[in-house]
């Protein structure tokens, strides 16, 4: 990560002044679409764990719990490339046959609950999360399906990206169906029909921008309303079987989709839907088969992201194994490479940042007392999770691997685990919410805030340099992990998080006046980013507003914390802030993210937010006429 920093250029471009030397020499690996701070940490963790798990397979490293024993067996299956070549397309056949045997909607309706538990695709999706109005209980959610292309906006007439991508998708699926034993004509018919159905779905699901607005997620409907969305499938019986009960309310983030479902599931459209199910299944399961299947299945993702090569067999096998046993792997990584001492140290740092945030709220000049008190109460109730969970989720004790010697294939085990996972998920309906449950494994370089639970989570993987290190100064640490911690805290008060109370309930705790003022400030943040040029396109201020608010609040709060330390060094603070966003990406990836990602581009996250802080200008003597200068009246300040 070391590089030369040109402080003379900070007045022109903070990000380039800090990272320019690195950007000149950084090379994006052929199997990556990006390299830089987050990616480098992830790659180093991957290298470490692949080495450890190689020793595990050799017997030189012993499992420390039953879940690791099953992980070892599964990793042996994912790395048994000879077995996967020998099996060919055979493991896929039972699932293709099940779809092929459908002659009408009734055939699907008769087995719908089992179909969903198996993990086969459907033209809608059900999942479980905490009830947005009663966060202590798990509720059933109903949404539309994912599309072939990244976002519904790609389906607009004349979209150039779609014109390039859909032919690639068609070609890939033709190759995959050929590998599965289909003739050219039959494959062409299936793929053409599937793409027709996908285009019919697209207008009725939400775009990334629409989905980013949590205020429009809560659309409760009765079981009969959802069941009445189509007369072709018995959704009521399927739902009652899945959850083993009768939900009074089903939350529907995409109500327009269910309003349109009856028009989508017509007799004339049945062949189209059936082909869509086949394409979804072959595409979704190909990575678990032969190397030809795997390599072909990655072509579309590579075209989207600009990756030149697929992951190696060995890395792909690691991805599969660690993806299925993610919390088991996270437990191993956290305990071995992070430990209880570091866990306590970072937890204390999080508490310190929460207290700084409380102080800032107490001194806030635009919030009324009633709203301010509720905001502080929300911080008092904030759940903090650091490093790794205390115990492995019981789900993983149910994963029992059928080895190759006992007739198991990689895909058969995957589908067995998928069913176990789905059954476990639906069993949570109407049960108490477990706020201690981790949704991200400890070996993941990331962090998150869950608005439905009012918790912040910092996996062990991100708690290392340049984000955090005992060898860094306090200012560097606050410019790194301090800003990340405060970012996640700020999500409790962004345009989405602010909709939820201290228990994670969708509940307006703002006074009308304060809420109006906040919306005006949020609009300022939208305007600050909206239309900024990047990678030949423009930033969508509405899509990225929640993350931009969190960045602004996080950086401002971390700055105050840094200034409270005896060894404060604001140059080091701002320089490390720019360092953690160091990134080099393919143009394809940058353009894709501009369309679907709620985060602004890394360079803009580094540069724009510092322009909202008065201390940045005084620290580096940035004045009017300098490229990094922003007039005080234009500086966006929310938290």
XYZ file of C-alpha atoms in Angstrom:
639
model
C 0.000 0.000 0.000
C 3.010 2.302 0.402
C 3.394 5.075 -2.154
C 4.632 8.638 -2.507
C 2.117 11.330 -1.614
C 2.368 14.615 -3.478
C 0.955 17.161 -1.026
C 1.370 19.954 -3.564
C -1.431 18.386 -5.607
C -3.912 18.080 -2.743
C -5.356 21.505 -3.556
C -6.151 20.207 -7.032
C -7.245 16.620 -6.367
C -6.890 14.943 -2.963
C -7.522 11.450 -4.318
C -4.927 11.702 -7.085
C -2.395 13.430 -4.816
C -2.580 10.496 -2.393
C -3.077 7.657 -4.863
C -1.646 8.932 -8.136
C 1.712 7.199 -7.707
C -0.055 3.930 -6.960
C -2.505 4.346 -9.851
C 0.357 4.621 -12.345
C 1.720 1.194 -11.478
C -1.316 -0.723 -10.175
C -2.331 -3.638 -12.390
C -5.794 -5.152 -12.309
C -5.384 -8.953 -12.158
C -6.827 -10.694 -15.211
C -9.500 -12.455 -13.112
C -10.506 -9.195 -11.381
C -12.431 -6.140 -12.469
C -10.830 -3.996 -9.778
C -7.821 -3.683 -7.530
C -7.081 -1.466 -4.559
C -7.677 -1.146 -0.829
C -10.707 -3.384 -0.301
C -9.704 -5.825 -3.037
C -6.125 -6.163 -1.827
C -7.284 -7.066 1.675
C -9.722 -9.627 0.269
C -7.004 -11.131 -1.940
C -4.607 -11.450 0.987
C -7.257 -13.159 3.098
C -8.057 -15.485 0.230
C -4.365 -16.385 -0.157
C -4.054 -17.074 3.573
C -7.190 -19.194 3.808
C -6.463 -21.137 0.610
C -3.089 -22.071 2.088
C -4.691 -23.084 5.392
C -7.405 -25.128 3.730
C -4.871 -26.867 1.497
C -3.235 -28.035 4.712
C -6.677 -29.023 6.001
C -7.236 -31.261 2.964
C -3.784 -32.806 3.385
C -4.500 -33.605 7.028
C -1.797 -31.280 8.349
C -4.444 -29.013 9.880
C -7.191 -30.551 11.994
C -10.817 -29.340 12.156
C -11.664 -27.758 15.496
C -15.428 -28.416 15.364
C -17.941 -30.652 13.523
C -18.876 -27.874 11.090
C -15.248 -27.605 9.949
C -15.168 -31.370 9.437
C -18.098 -31.092 7.004
C -16.486 -28.058 5.368
C -13.367 -30.162 4.744
C -15.461 -32.854 3.026
C -17.227 -30.252 0.900
C -13.998 -28.512 -0.056
C -12.689 -31.900 -1.165
C -15.713 -32.164 -3.478
C -15.296 -28.680 -4.949
C -11.626 -29.423 -5.699
C -12.295 -32.872 -7.155
C -12.139 -31.625 -10.731
C -11.760 -35.116 -12.197
C -15.057 -36.175 -10.602
C -16.820 -33.107 -11.991
C -15.506 -33.865 -15.508
C -16.581 -37.511 -15.202
C -20.082 -36.532 -14.049
C -20.498 -34.111 -16.952
C -24.045 -32.743 -17.223
C -25.602 -35.706 -15.405
C -26.073 -33.909 -12.037
C -28.040 -31.175 -13.845
C -30.415 -33.588 -15.596
C -32.915 -34.221 -12.730
C -33.604 -30.490 -12.418
C -33.922 -29.943 -16.175
C -36.222 -32.964 -16.423
C -38.435 -31.619 -13.663
C -39.010 -28.428 -15.653
C -39.326 -30.202 -18.986
C -42.135 -32.394 -17.609
C -44.310 -29.350 -16.906
C -47.203 -29.304 -19.396
C -49.268 -26.513 -17.848
C -49.455 -24.176 -14.832
C -51.299 -26.792 -12.805
C -48.286 -29.107 -12.999
C -46.197 -26.362 -11.403
C -48.905 -25.402 -8.918
C -49.205 -28.977 -7.636
C -45.560 -28.944 -6.509
C -44.965 -25.233 -5.975
C -43.914 -25.302 -2.306
C -41.502 -28.185 -2.874
C -40.262 -26.462 -6.038
C -39.366 -23.334 -4.048
C -37.726 -25.319 -1.234
C -35.654 -27.200 -3.810
C -34.295 -23.888 -5.034
C -35.742 -23.952 -8.538
C -36.640 -20.595 -10.118
C -40.127 -19.067 -10.016
C -41.574 -15.891 -11.584
C -41.721 -14.292 -8.110
C -39.712 -14.617 -4.916
C -40.523 -15.161 -1.236
C -38.146 -14.464 1.619
C -38.121 -13.865 5.359
C -37.000 -10.746 7.223
C -38.123 -8.854 10.270
C -41.501 -7.177 9.951
C -40.880 -3.531 9.117
C -43.681 -2.480 11.479
C -42.928 -5.060 14.178
C -39.186 -5.672 14.169
C -39.351 -8.290 16.941
C -41.029 -10.817 14.615
C -40.042 -12.324 11.266
C -42.448 -11.673 8.371
C -42.896 -13.019 4.856
C -41.864 -10.776 1.963
C -42.959 -11.222 -1.667
C -41.103 -9.649 -4.605
C -40.561 -9.998 -8.304
C -37.741 -12.118 -9.785
C -34.316 -11.019 -10.978
C -33.843 -10.237 -14.659
C -31.301 -11.511 -17.165
C -29.793 -8.022 -17.514
C -28.531 -6.053 -14.467
C -31.445 -3.610 -14.171
C -34.828 -2.843 -15.715
C -33.368 0.353 -17.188
C -31.351 -1.836 -19.568
C -34.636 -2.895 -21.213
C -35.507 0.616 -22.353
C -35.721 0.990 -26.096
C -32.392 2.012 -27.600
C -30.289 1.122 -24.548
C -26.798 0.661 -25.964
C -25.518 -1.516 -23.115
C -28.402 -3.955 -23.610
C -27.744 -4.030 -27.359
C -24.219 -5.237 -26.588
C -25.014 -7.516 -23.645
C -28.098 -9.463 -24.732
C -26.387 -11.056 -27.768
C -23.575 -12.174 -25.435
C -26.140 -13.655 -23.046
C -27.873 -15.434 -25.933
C -24.606 -16.885 -27.199
C -23.561 -18.094 -23.744
C -26.886 -19.783 -23.103
C -26.690 -21.462 -26.520
C -23.307 -22.918 -25.551
C -24.563 -24.031 -22.113
C -27.625 -25.769 -23.546
C -25.385 -27.501 -26.074
C -23.182 -28.742 -23.215
C -26.376 -29.959 -21.522
C -27.211 -32.081 -24.575
C -29.648 -29.853 -26.470
C -29.660 -29.443 -30.227
C -29.145 -26.010 -31.798
C -32.759 -25.509 -32.909
C -34.248 -26.596 -29.582
C -31.829 -24.394 -27.653
C -32.607 -21.395 -29.885
C -36.350 -21.766 -29.307
C -35.935 -22.035 -25.531
C -33.625 -19.036 -25.306
C -35.793 -16.856 -27.595
C -38.878 -17.659 -25.544
C -37.069 -17.052 -22.262
C -35.862 -13.640 -23.396
C -39.407 -12.740 -24.479
C -40.715 -13.576 -20.995
C -37.875 -11.665 -19.349
C -38.789 -8.572 -21.374
C -42.409 -8.944 -20.266
C -41.310 -9.000 -16.607
C -38.963 -6.006 -16.804
C -41.485 -3.117 -16.799
C -43.089 -4.329 -13.562
C -40.069 -4.786 -11.259
C -38.204 -1.969 -9.551
C -35.044 -0.367 -10.877
C -32.015 0.003 -8.603
C -32.958 3.644 -8.014
C -36.545 2.722 -7.099
C -35.384 -0.134 -4.871
C -33.027 2.186 -2.997
C -36.004 4.059 -1.503
C -36.954 2.102 1.630
C -39.980 4.336 2.270
C -41.744 2.525 -0.570
C -40.825 -1.010 0.526
C -43.615 -1.510 3.038
C -46.706 -2.483 1.091
C -48.634 -4.975 3.233
C -51.117 -7.233 1.491
C -53.303 -10.014 2.777
C -52.659 -13.632 1.905
C -55.801 -13.608 -0.245
C -54.597 -10.506 -2.091
C -51.284 -12.145 -2.959
C -53.014 -15.398 -3.857
C -55.410 -13.460 -6.061
C -52.534 -12.040 -8.105
C -52.775 -15.068 -10.375
C -55.424 -17.682 -11.120
C -52.831 -20.036 -12.617
C -50.912 -20.986 -9.449
C -52.216 -21.736 -5.969
C -49.998 -19.264 -4.136
C -52.083 -19.534 -0.972
C -51.493 -23.264 -0.552
C -47.789 -22.886 -1.393
C -47.287 -20.077 1.135
C -49.126 -21.897 3.907
C -47.009 -25.010 3.247
C -43.758 -23.044 3.203
C -44.310 -21.206 6.494
C -46.477 -23.906 8.100
C -49.082 -21.314 8.965
C -51.446 -18.655 7.650
C -49.885 -15.183 7.376
C -52.282 -12.304 7.934
C -49.913 -9.938 6.172
C -47.316 -10.363 3.444
C -44.988 -7.423 2.788
C -44.623 -6.600 -0.875
C -41.738 -4.275 -1.846
C -42.872 -4.504 -5.497
C -46.677 -4.231 -5.470
C -46.795 -3.268 -9.143
C -45.310 -6.635 -10.021
C -48.084 -8.562 -8.309
C -50.649 -6.259 -9.897
C -49.280 -7.415 -13.257
C -48.757 -11.092 -12.416
C -52.116 -12.257 -13.793
C -51.303 -10.665 -17.139
C -47.865 -12.315 -17.171
C -49.008 -15.825 -16.292
C -51.372 -16.471 -19.179
C -51.879 -19.672 -21.138
C -50.234 -18.047 -24.144
C -47.195 -17.195 -22.021
C -46.787 -20.647 -20.463
C -44.196 -21.854 -23.033
C -42.287 -18.600 -22.516
C -42.288 -18.975 -18.737
C -41.243 -22.640 -18.971
C -38.298 -21.691 -21.185
C -37.437 -18.869 -18.759
C -37.317 -21.434 -15.937
C -34.981 -23.634 -18.006
C -32.623 -20.749 -18.818
C -32.562 -19.631 -15.178
C -31.784 -23.172 -14.010
C -29.063 -23.959 -16.544
C -27.456 -20.556 -16.032
C -27.654 -20.746 -12.243
C -26.271 -24.266 -11.811
C -23.590 -24.410 -14.507
C -20.766 -23.273 -12.227
C -21.096 -26.535 -10.241
C -20.440 -28.771 -13.247
C -17.516 -29.327 -15.639
C -14.812 -26.793 -16.447
C -16.440 -26.096 -19.850
C -19.719 -25.328 -18.100
C -17.988 -23.134 -15.522
C -15.853 -21.173 -17.974
C -18.815 -20.559 -20.288
C -21.098 -19.482 -17.442
C -18.658 -16.717 -16.427
C -18.522 -15.023 -19.843
C -21.547 -12.795 -19.241
C -20.307 -11.633 -15.837
C -16.902 -10.935 -17.344
C -18.469 -8.876 -20.134
C -20.386 -6.879 -17.515
C -17.353 -6.232 -15.337
C -14.510 -6.163 -17.847
C -12.667 -9.124 -16.313
C -10.333 -10.671 -18.870
C -10.284 -14.177 -17.413
C -12.429 -16.443 -15.305
C -11.205 -17.366 -11.850
C -8.812 -20.322 -11.824
C -10.288 -23.736 -11.001
C -8.638 -23.646 -7.602
C -9.933 -20.173 -6.705
C -13.406 -20.984 -7.995
C -13.434 -24.129 -5.847
C -12.430 -22.020 -2.850
C -15.218 -19.538 -3.656
C -17.809 -22.309 -3.800
C -16.732 -23.992 -0.580
C -16.348 -20.822 1.464
C -19.567 -19.390 0.047
C -21.646 -22.337 1.254
C -19.891 -22.610 4.633
C -19.386 -18.843 4.982
C -20.048 -18.525 8.713
C -17.952 -21.611 9.474
C -15.039 -20.117 7.534
C -15.636 -16.734 9.187
C -15.490 -18.331 12.632
C -12.162 -19.954 11.770
C -10.705 -16.754 10.322
C -11.925 -14.516 13.140
C -10.634 -16.689 15.964
C -7.264 -17.435 14.349
C -6.394 -14.090 12.770
C -8.332 -11.544 14.837
C -8.974 -12.833 18.334
C -10.793 -11.691 21.446
C -8.319 -8.931 22.399
C -8.700 -7.111 19.080
C -12.445 -7.717 19.229
C -12.663 -5.857 22.546
C -10.371 -3.053 21.370
C -12.423 -2.314 18.249
C -15.678 -2.657 20.200
C -14.414 0.080 22.511
C -13.591 2.220 19.481
C -17.146 1.746 18.181
C -18.549 2.780 21.577
C -16.313 5.855 21.473
C -17.666 6.782 18.034
C -21.246 6.295 19.241
C -20.542 8.663 22.126
C -19.064 11.228 19.733
C -22.218 10.949 17.649
C -24.356 11.469 20.767
C -22.384 14.586 21.593
C -22.862 15.914 18.077
C -26.598 15.269 18.303
C -26.743 17.090 21.635
C -25.104 20.115 19.976
C -27.161 19.887 16.791
C -28.662 23.258 15.862
C -31.391 22.257 13.402
C -33.101 19.377 15.221
C -35.805 20.043 17.775
C -35.423 18.544 21.270
C -38.069 15.839 20.765
C -36.407 14.513 17.609
C -32.946 14.878 19.126
C -33.935 12.824 22.174
C -35.325 10.056 19.971
C -32.109 10.049 17.915
C -30.022 9.626 21.059
C -32.360 6.844 22.205
C -31.770 5.100 18.880
C -28.022 5.221 19.534
C -28.559 3.879 23.059
C -30.377 0.868 21.597
C -27.875 0.346 18.737
C -26.555 -3.215 18.573
C -22.792 -3.532 18.014
C -21.194 -6.619 16.477
C -17.440 -6.735 15.982
C -15.016 -9.301 14.575
C -17.013 -12.537 14.476
C -20.057 -14.098 16.151
C -19.689 -15.768 19.529
C -21.121 -19.003 18.106
C -21.661 -20.534 14.673
C -25.273 -20.337 13.487
C -26.988 -23.703 14.199
C -27.980 -23.975 10.525
C -24.493 -25.190 9.602
C -24.716 -28.186 11.939
C -27.391 -29.509 9.547
C -25.006 -29.557 6.581
C -23.904 -33.185 6.152
C -21.838 -33.851 3.052
C -22.425 -36.881 0.836
C -18.905 -37.606 -0.375
C -17.915 -38.718 -3.859
C -17.226 -42.196 -2.438
C -20.828 -42.335 -1.247
C -22.210 -41.198 -4.595
C -22.452 -37.480 -3.970
C -21.702 -34.843 -6.563
C -20.922 -31.175 -6.006
C -24.310 -30.142 -7.394
C -26.298 -32.744 -5.428
C -24.742 -31.467 -2.190
C -25.343 -27.847 -3.182
C -29.022 -28.550 -3.789
C -29.326 -30.499 -0.524
C -27.867 -27.557 1.376
C -30.078 -25.136 -0.562
C -33.145 -27.012 0.597
C -31.935 -27.091 4.206
C -31.230 -23.366 4.048
C -34.645 -22.597 2.532
C -36.487 -24.742 5.067
C -34.586 -23.030 7.868
C -35.402 -19.595 6.447
C -39.152 -20.207 6.099
C -39.283 -21.787 9.565
C -38.418 -18.353 10.984
C -41.776 -16.914 9.917
C -43.721 -15.509 12.879
C -40.815 -16.349 15.218
C -38.868 -13.838 17.353
C -36.131 -11.945 15.504
C -32.550 -12.850 16.429
C -30.671 -9.539 16.416
C -27.377 -11.344 17.151
C -27.473 -13.250 13.873
C -24.705 -12.260 11.462
C -25.521 -11.841 7.765
C -21.895 -11.297 6.724
C -19.028 -13.663 7.469
C -16.014 -12.488 9.482
C -13.648 -12.972 6.510
C -15.578 -10.409 4.420
C -13.930 -7.023 3.839
C -16.988 -4.893 4.484
C -19.333 -3.563 7.188
C -23.047 -2.854 7.390
C -25.987 -1.313 9.248
C -29.294 -3.202 9.323
C -32.171 -0.704 9.627
C -34.744 -3.398 10.524
C -32.611 -4.513 13.503
C -30.800 -1.266 14.402
C -27.418 -3.017 14.492
C -23.993 -2.229 13.051
C -21.589 -5.022 12.091
C -17.824 -4.861 11.529
C -16.329 -8.175 10.357
C -12.752 -8.961 11.330
C -11.526 -8.769 7.733
C -11.897 -4.987 7.449
C -10.247 -4.336 10.812
C -6.690 -4.123 9.492
C -4.438 -1.584 7.776
C -5.017 0.820 6.143
C -8.374 0.921 7.925
C -7.052 0.038 11.374
C -3.728 -0.877 12.912
C -1.992 -0.454 16.233
C 0.974 0.756 14.159
C -1.024 3.673 12.758
C -1.575 6.975 14.544
C -4.960 7.710 16.079
C -5.665 10.209 13.288
C -4.904 7.615 10.620
C -7.165 5.104 12.342
C -9.980 7.638 12.639
C -9.547 8.569 8.961
C -9.823 4.862 8.179
C -11.893 2.567 10.381
C -13.210 5.499 12.453
C -14.870 6.964 9.378
C -16.181 3.519 8.399
C -17.623 2.978 11.890
C -19.238 6.414 11.915
C -20.475 5.793 8.348
C -22.421 2.766 9.555
C -23.736 4.710 12.556
C -24.800 7.493 10.159
C -26.886 4.982 8.205
C -29.237 5.021 11.196
C -29.915 8.631 10.223
C -29.704 8.613 6.434
C -32.791 9.025 4.213
C -33.626 5.325 4.684
C -32.363 4.563 8.189
C -34.091 7.635 9.582
C -37.439 6.015 8.763
C -36.864 3.354 11.442
C -37.001 3.807 15.214
C -34.702 2.496 17.953
C -36.160 -1.009 17.626
C -35.953 -1.121 13.830
C -39.645 -0.432 13.275
C -40.796 1.653 10.333
C -42.070 4.492 12.478
C -41.921 8.254 12.015
C -40.130 9.565 15.114
C -39.467 12.994 13.634
C -41.420 16.167 14.159
C -42.942 17.473 10.953
C -40.666 20.518 10.953
C -37.484 18.492 11.538
C -38.446 15.982 8.875
C -38.991 18.722 6.306
C -35.623 20.259 7.169
C -33.889 16.880 6.878
C -35.435 16.256 3.454
C -34.102 19.621 2.292
C -30.620 18.704 3.522
C -30.863 15.282 1.847
C -31.816 17.038 -1.381
C -28.656 19.125 -1.048
C -26.650 15.893 -0.941
C -28.526 14.580 -3.978
C -27.773 17.796 -5.851
C -24.094 17.747 -4.821
C -23.498 14.383 -6.513
C -26.163 14.257 -9.205
C -24.734 14.603 -12.684
C -21.069 14.491 -11.695
C -19.213 13.090 -14.723
C -17.465 9.756 -14.261
C -16.297 6.972 -16.604
C -18.094 8.555 -19.554
C -21.402 8.621 -17.653
C -22.933 10.567 -14.781
C -23.593 9.864 -11.103
C -27.225 9.341 -10.091
C -27.700 11.472 -6.973
C -30.971 9.774 -5.976
C -29.536 6.265 -6.273
C -26.499 7.112 -4.125
C -27.995 9.533 -1.594
C -28.156 7.175 1.405
C -24.495 6.182 1.112
C -23.433 9.766 0.480
C -25.260 10.945 3.608
C -23.555 8.167 5.580
C -20.148 9.100 4.137
C -20.663 12.740 5.038
C -21.834 12.025 8.567
C -19.204 9.364 9.095
C -16.292 11.517 7.990
C -17.467 14.528 9.979
C -17.970 12.455 13.139
C -14.599 10.704 12.746
C -12.929 14.092 12.266
C -14.313 15.324 15.573
C -13.092 12.163 17.301
C -9.606 12.588 15.798
C -9.460 16.200 16.998
C -10.147 14.993 20.524
C -6.953 12.896 20.663
C -3.678 14.324 22.042
C -1.705 13.227 18.945
C -4.130 14.740 16.414
C -2.726 15.141 12.895
C -5.399 16.227 10.448
C -3.115 15.823 7.441
C -2.738 12.152 8.342
C -6.504 11.909 8.900
C -7.457 13.204 5.458
C -4.658 11.348 3.688
C -5.712 8.001 5.134
C -9.339 8.757 4.253
C -8.255 9.116 0.618
C -6.037 6.029 0.913
C -8.831 3.647 1.934
C -10.753 4.519 -1.257
C -7.787 3.651 -3.467
C -9.217 1.735 -6.415
C -8.508 0.967 -10.034
C -11.323 -0.622 -12.033
C -12.202 -1.551 -15.581
C -14.393 0.915 -17.441
C -17.070 -1.774 -17.787
C -17.267 -2.226 -14.023
C -17.341 1.510 -13.385
C -20.196 1.984 -15.825
C -22.135 -0.979 -14.434
C -21.861 0.350 -10.886
C -23.020 3.806 -11.970
C -26.246 2.130 -13.119
C -26.967 -0.152 -10.164
C -24.752 0.640 -7.149
C -26.002 2.766 -4.244
C -22.406 3.873 -3.607
C -20.740 6.697 -5.490
C -17.438 5.973 -7.286
C -14.513 5.648 -4.873
C -12.686 8.721 -6.140
C -15.735 10.910 -5.636
C -16.344 9.475 -2.172
C -12.814 10.548 -1.266
C -12.874 13.986 -2.872
C -16.409 15.363 -2.568
C -16.990 14.645 1.107
C -13.835 16.423 2.306
C -15.034 19.525 0.453
C -17.919 19.709 2.935
C -15.544 20.022 5.919
C -14.090 23.398 6.908
C -11.048 21.702 8.466
C -9.986 20.288 5.102
C -9.499 23.772 3.679
C -7.563 25.090 6.683
C -5.424 21.927 6.966
C -4.136 22.140 3.399
C -4.565 25.892 2.866
C -7.111 25.322 0.081
C -8.475 28.672 -1.066
C -10.754 30.106 -3.702
C -9.317 29.384 -7.134
C -8.022 25.938 -6.134
C -9.791 23.019 -7.842
C -10.661 21.421 -4.492
C -12.185 24.625 -3.119
C -15.890 24.799 -2.401
C -17.580 27.950 -1.142
C -18.903 27.700 2.439
C -22.475 28.220 1.257
C -22.191 25.154 -1.005
C -20.769 22.807 1.637
C -23.338 20.162 2.540
C -23.589 19.537 6.273
C -26.180 17.156 7.691
C -24.728 15.219 10.634
